[in-house]
Amino acid sequence: MADELELLRSANPFTVDGPFYGDGPLDHHASRRLNRLLNERRRRLLWSLVAGVAVVATVFTLLLGGPSGTPAVAAPRPLVVQANSTPVSLGQLAALAAAVAVDGNPALRKGTHVQSWSLGMSDDKPPVTIPEERIVRWNGDDSHTERVVEDGHVVKETTYPPSWSDVPPEARPPHDVAGLRAYLQEATYSKTPLTTPELLAAVGELLDHWTLGARESAALARLLAGADGLRPVGEVTDRLGRRGEAYVYRQSGSRLMLIMDPATGAVLGMESTFTKDQPEYGVKAGDVMDYSAWTR
């Protein structure tokens, strides 16, 4: 119960300066926090092996129309490391990112363009999970527009009134390692240094709010280079057809994969997969839990 209360506190979808605080619908940041809370709750149910909880994963073929025009399915196959590719250490990639960032271009931009998918889980019905493409653009007056795309078509576009926050991840991220480490810890409401899985989750939250510039990407690459257990495995092609260097962290029953641009050191995407069969929950080793792919 204590864990659940802490989860609720950390996932609080409201901010005191939010435009709808106290009344009306949630804005997109609040909705994302609430969705993350529900997904985390479901994932805890999955891994706790609570008797009587049935999780059924079924495959629905759905097209994801994006910039690449490449079809994807609702239950995608995990990314595969290219055979005989030479792994590049995070230290090497961080050094490259620092060199690229000297002129400060490209610049940091508030907003995001992300394609994502997560395994739907339910106690009483099979999941139907549609891949989501979300584009958030901020304006000079601090208003912003969120566009949701499915199968290459805009299905929803919402403009939100001006809002501002000095709390991470809405606050502007720093471009030094120490500052970014503290920023990400504050964004996750953690009172202790972040573990590698927690750090990767915090990075995902950051990239769901900001399109990092060269200097921020360089600081993030240096921070990731110091993460325990995150090891290089070689080259992959991501779901947008981009070449990337893959870094993997393994924990009990799952694999976390970070994909980074070999030319700039920017984070391109992340993927989580099961590494053990869980027949009682209808999942097998290699099933994808979730993925995100970010682009400028």
Coordinates of C-alpha atoms in Angstrom, one line a residue:
M1 CA 0.0 0.0 0.0
A2 CA 2.8 2.4 0.8
D3 CA 4.3 1.8 -2.7
E4 CA 0.9 2.6 -4.3
L5 CA 0.5 5.8 -2.3
E6 CA 4.0 6.9 -3.4
L7 CA 3.1 6.1 -7.0
L8 CA 0.0 8.2 -6.7
R9 CA 1.9 11.2 -5.2
S10 CA 4.7 11.0 -7.9
A11 CA 2.2 10.8 -10.7
N12 CA 0.0 13.7 -9.6
P13 CA -1.4 15.0 -12.9
F14 CA -2.1 18.5 -11.7
T15 CA 0.2 21.5 -11.4
V16 CA -0.9 24.6 -9.5
D17 CA -0.2 26.8 -12.5
G18 CA -2.0 24.5 -15.0
P19 CA -4.7 26.3 -17.0
F20 CA -7.4 23.8 -15.8
Y21 CA -6.3 23.4 -12.2
G22 CA -9.3 22.7 -10.0
D23 CA -11.9 22.6 -12.8
G24 CA -12.3 21.4 -16.4
P25 CA -10.5 18.8 -18.5
L26 CA -6.8 17.8 -18.0
D27 CA -4.3 19.3 -20.3
H28 CA -2.0 17.0 -22.3
H29 CA 0.7 16.9 -19.7
A30 CA -1.8 15.9 -17.0
S31 CA -3.3 13.3 -19.3
R32 CA 0.2 11.8 -20.0
R33 CA 0.9 11.6 -16.2
L34 CA -2.4 9.9 -15.5
N35 CA -1.8 7.4 -18.3
R36 CA 1.7 6.7 -17.0
L37 CA 0.2 6.1 -13.6
L38 CA -2.3 3.5 -15.0
N39 CA 0.4 1.8 -17.1
E40 CA 2.8 1.6 -14.1
R41 CA 0.0 0.1 -12.0
R42 CA -0.7 -2.5 -14.6
R43 CA 2.9 -3.4 -15.0
R44 CA 3.2 -3.8 -11.2
L45 CA 0.3 -6.2 -11.3
L46 CA 2.0 -8.1 -14.1
W47 CA 5.4 -8.5 -12.3
S48 CA 3.9 -9.1 -8.8
L49 CA 2.4 -12.4 -10.0
V50 CA -0.8 -11.7 -8.0
A51 CA -3.0 -14.8 -8.2
G52 CA -6.2 -14.4 -10.2
V53 CA -4.9 -11.5 -12.4
A54 CA -5.2 -12.5 -16.0
V55 CA -3.2 -10.5 -18.5
V56 CA -3.9 -11.4 -22.1
A57 CA -1.8 -10.1 -24.9
T58 CA -3.4 -10.4 -28.4
V59 CA -2.1 -9.2 -31.7
F60 CA -4.0 -6.7 -33.8
T61 CA -2.5 -5.7 -37.1
L62 CA -2.7 -1.9 -37.3
L63 CA -0.8 0.5 -39.6
L64 CA 1.2 3.3 -38.1
G65 CA 1.6 6.1 -40.6
G66 CA 4.6 8.3 -39.8
P67 CA 7.3 10.3 -41.5
S68 CA 8.9 7.1 -42.8
G69 CA 5.6 5.6 -44.1
T70 CA 6.8 2.3 -42.6
P71 CA 4.0 0.0 -41.4
A72 CA 4.0 -1.2 -37.9
V73 CA 1.8 -3.5 -35.9
A74 CA 0.1 -3.2 -32.6
A75 CA 2.4 -5.9 -31.2
P76 CA 5.7 -5.1 -32.9
R77 CA 8.7 -7.3 -33.0
P78 CA 11.7 -6.2 -30.9
L79 CA 14.5 -4.3 -32.6
V80 CA 17.4 -6.6 -33.6
V81 CA 21.1 -5.6 -33.3
Q82 CA 22.9 -5.9 -36.7
A83 CA 25.1 -8.9 -36.8
N84 CA 28.9 -8.2 -36.7
S85 CA 28.4 -4.5 -35.9
T86 CA 31.0 -3.0 -33.7
P87 CA 29.6 -1.6 -30.4
V88 CA 30.4 2.1 -29.7
S89 CA 30.9 2.9 -26.0
L90 CA 28.7 5.6 -24.4
G91 CA 32.0 7.4 -23.5
Q92 CA 32.9 7.6 -27.2
L93 CA 29.5 8.7 -28.1
A94 CA 29.4 11.4 -25.4
A95 CA 32.8 12.7 -26.7
L96 CA 31.4 12.9 -30.2
A97 CA 28.2 14.7 -28.9
A98 CA 30.3 17.2 -27.1
A99 CA 32.3 18.0 -30.3
V100 CA 29.1 18.4 -32.3
A101 CA 27.6 20.7 -29.7
V102 CA 30.4 23.3 -29.8
D103 CA 28.3 25.7 -32.0
G104 CA 25.1 25.1 -30.0
N105 CA 23.1 24.0 -33.1
P106 CA 20.5 22.7 -33.2
A107 CA 18.9 24.7 -30.3
L108 CA 16.7 23.4 -27.6
R109 CA 13.0 23.5 -28.4
K110 CA 10.0 23.1 -26.2
G111 CA 7.6 20.5 -27.5
T112 CA 8.0 17.0 -29.0
H113 CA 7.3 14.7 -31.9
V114 CA 7.1 11.1 -30.7
Q115 CA 5.7 7.9 -32.0
S116 CA 5.0 5.4 -29.2
W117 CA 3.3 2.1 -28.4
S118 CA 2.7 0.2 -25.2
L119 CA 1.3 -3.2 -24.4
G120 CA -2.3 -2.9 -23.2
M121 CA -3.1 -4.9 -20.1
S122 CA -6.4 -5.6 -18.5
D123 CA -7.9 -7.7 -15.7
D124 CA -10.9 -8.8 -17.7
K125 CA -10.6 -8.1 -21.4
P126 CA -7.9 -8.4 -24.2
P127 CA -6.0 -5.2 -25.0
V128 CA -6.5 -3.1 -28.1
T129 CA -3.6 -0.7 -28.3
I130 CA -3.2 1.7 -31.2
P131 CA 0.2 3.2 -31.9
E132 CA 0.2 6.9 -31.2
E133 CA 2.0 9.7 -33.0
R134 CA 1.9 12.9 -31.0
I135 CA 3.2 16.3 -32.1
V136 CA 3.3 19.2 -29.5
R137 CA 4.3 22.6 -30.6
W138 CA 4.6 25.7 -28.4
N139 CA 4.0 29.3 -29.4
G140 CA 5.7 32.5 -28.4
D141 CA 2.8 33.4 -26.0
D142 CA 3.2 30.1 -24.1
S143 CA 0.1 28.5 -25.7
H144 CA 0.6 25.2 -27.4
T145 CA -1.0 22.8 -29.8
E146 CA -1.1 19.0 -29.6
R147 CA -1.8 17.0 -32.7
V148 CA -2.5 13.2 -32.6
V149 CA -2.0 11.2 -35.8
E150 CA -3.2 7.7 -36.5
D151 CA -2.6 5.9 -39.8
G152 CA -1.3 9.1 -41.4
H153 CA -4.4 11.1 -40.5
V154 CA -4.8 13.8 -37.9
V155 CA -7.5 12.5 -35.6
K156 CA -7.3 15.2 -32.9
E157 CA -5.8 18.6 -32.7
T158 CA -6.2 20.7 -29.5
T159 CA -4.8 24.2 -28.8
Y160 CA -4.2 25.0 -25.1
P161 CA -4.1 28.5 -23.6
P162 CA -0.9 30.0 -22.3
S163 CA 0.7 28.1 -19.3
W164 CA 4.0 28.1 -17.6
S165 CA 5.8 26.0 -15.0
D166 CA 9.2 26.1 -13.3
V167 CA 9.0 22.5 -12.3
P168 CA 10.7 19.7 -14.3
P169 CA 9.9 18.3 -16.8
E170 CA 8.0 21.4 -17.9
A171 CA 10.9 23.7 -16.8
R172 CA 13.7 24.4 -19.2
P173 CA 16.4 21.6 -18.9
P174 CA 20.0 22.5 -18.2
H175 CA 22.9 21.6 -20.4
D176 CA 25.4 20.6 -17.8
V177 CA 25.7 17.1 -16.4
A178 CA 25.2 17.9 -12.7
G179 CA 22.3 20.2 -13.4
L180 CA 20.6 17.7 -15.7
R181 CA 21.1 14.9 -13.1
A182 CA 19.3 17.0 -10.5
Y183 CA 16.6 18.0 -12.9
L184 CA 15.8 14.4 -13.8
Q185 CA 15.7 13.4 -10.2
E186 CA 13.3 16.2 -9.4
A187 CA 11.2 15.3 -12.4
T188 CA 10.7 11.8 -10.9
Y189 CA 10.1 13.1 -7.4
S190 CA 12.9 10.8 -6.2
K191 CA 14.7 11.5 -2.9
T192 CA 17.6 9.2 -3.8
P193 CA 20.0 9.0 -6.8
L194 CA 18.2 7.4 -9.8
T195 CA 18.9 3.8 -10.7
T196 CA 19.5 3.1 -14.4
P197 CA 15.9 2.0 -15.1
E198 CA 14.7 5.1 -13.3
L199 CA 17.1 7.3 -15.2
L200 CA 15.9 5.9 -18.5
A201 CA 12.3 6.5 -17.5
A202 CA 13.1 10.1 -16.6
V203 CA 14.8 10.6 -20.0
G204 CA 11.6 9.4 -21.7
E205 CA 9.6 11.9 -19.7
L206 CA 12.0 14.7 -20.6
L207 CA 11.8 13.8 -24.3
D208 CA 8.0 13.8 -24.2
H209 CA 8.2 17.5 -23.3
W210 CA 11.3 18.8 -25.0
T211 CA 13.2 18.4 -28.2
L212 CA 16.8 18.6 -27.0
G213 CA 19.4 20.8 -28.6
A214 CA 22.9 19.8 -29.2
R215 CA 24.2 21.0 -25.8
E216 CA 21.4 19.3 -23.9
S217 CA 22.0 16.1 -25.9
A218 CA 25.7 16.2 -25.1
A219 CA 25.1 16.6 -21.4
L220 CA 22.6 13.7 -21.5
A221 CA 25.1 11.5 -23.3
R222 CA 27.7 12.2 -20.6
L223 CA 25.2 11.5 -17.9
L224 CA 24.1 8.2 -19.6
A225 CA 27.8 7.2 -20.0
G226 CA 28.0 7.0 -16.2
A227 CA 24.9 4.8 -15.8
D228 CA 25.6 1.4 -14.2
G229 CA 24.8 -1.7 -16.3
L230 CA 24.0 0.2 -19.6
R231 CA 26.3 -1.6 -22.1
P232 CA 26.8 -1.1 -25.9
V233 CA 25.6 -3.9 -28.1
G234 CA 25.9 -2.6 -31.7
E235 CA 24.0 -1.0 -34.5
V236 CA 20.2 -1.2 -35.0
T237 CA 17.7 0.3 -37.4
D238 CA 14.9 1.9 -35.5
R239 CA 11.2 2.0 -36.4
L240 CA 11.6 5.2 -38.4
G241 CA 14.4 3.6 -40.5
R242 CA 17.2 5.5 -38.8
R243 CA 20.6 4.0 -38.0
G244 CA 21.3 4.0 -34.3
E245 CA 23.7 2.7 -31.7
A246 CA 22.0 0.4 -29.1
Y247 CA 22.7 0.3 -25.4
V248 CA 21.0 -2.4 -23.3
Y249 CA 20.2 -2.7 -19.6
R250 CA 19.0 -6.1 -18.4
Q251 CA 16.9 -6.6 -15.3
S252 CA 14.9 -9.5 -14.0
G253 CA 12.5 -10.5 -16.8
S254 CA 13.1 -7.5 -19.1
R255 CA 15.5 -5.7 -21.4
L256 CA 15.6 -2.0 -21.7
M257 CA 17.2 -0.7 -25.0
L258 CA 18.3 2.9 -25.6
I259 CA 18.9 3.9 -29.2
M260 CA 21.2 6.9 -29.9
D261 CA 22.2 8.8 -33.0
P262 CA 25.8 7.8 -33.9
A263 CA 26.4 11.1 -35.6
T264 CA 25.1 13.5 -32.9
G265 CA 24.7 11.5 -29.7
A266 CA 21.0 12.4 -29.5
V267 CA 18.5 9.9 -28.1
L268 CA 16.4 8.5 -30.9
G269 CA 14.3 6.0 -29.0
M270 CA 13.8 3.4 -26.3
E271 CA 12.3 0.0 -26.1
S272 CA 11.3 -2.4 -23.3
T273 CA 10.9 -6.2 -24.0
F274 CA 10.2 -9.3 -21.9
T275 CA 13.1 -11.7 -21.7
K276 CA 11.2 -14.5 -20.0
D277 CA 8.0 -16.4 -20.9
Q278 CA 5.2 -15.6 -18.5
P279 CA 2.6 -18.1 -19.7
E280 CA 0.2 -17.3 -16.9
Y281 CA 0.0 -13.8 -18.3
G282 CA 0.0 -14.6 -22.0
V283 CA 3.4 -13.0 -22.7
K284 CA 6.5 -14.6 -24.2
A285 CA 10.2 -13.7 -24.2
G286 CA 10.7 -11.2 -26.9
D287 CA 7.3 -9.5 -26.6
V288 CA 7.6 -5.8 -26.6
M289 CA 6.3 -4.0 -23.6
D290 CA 6.6 -0.5 -25.0
Y291 CA 8.6 1.7 -27.3
S292 CA 9.1 5.4 -28.1
A293 CA 10.8 7.0 -31.1
W294 CA 11.5 10.8 -31.0
T295 CA 12.3 13.0 -33.9
R296 CA 12.9 16.7 -34.5

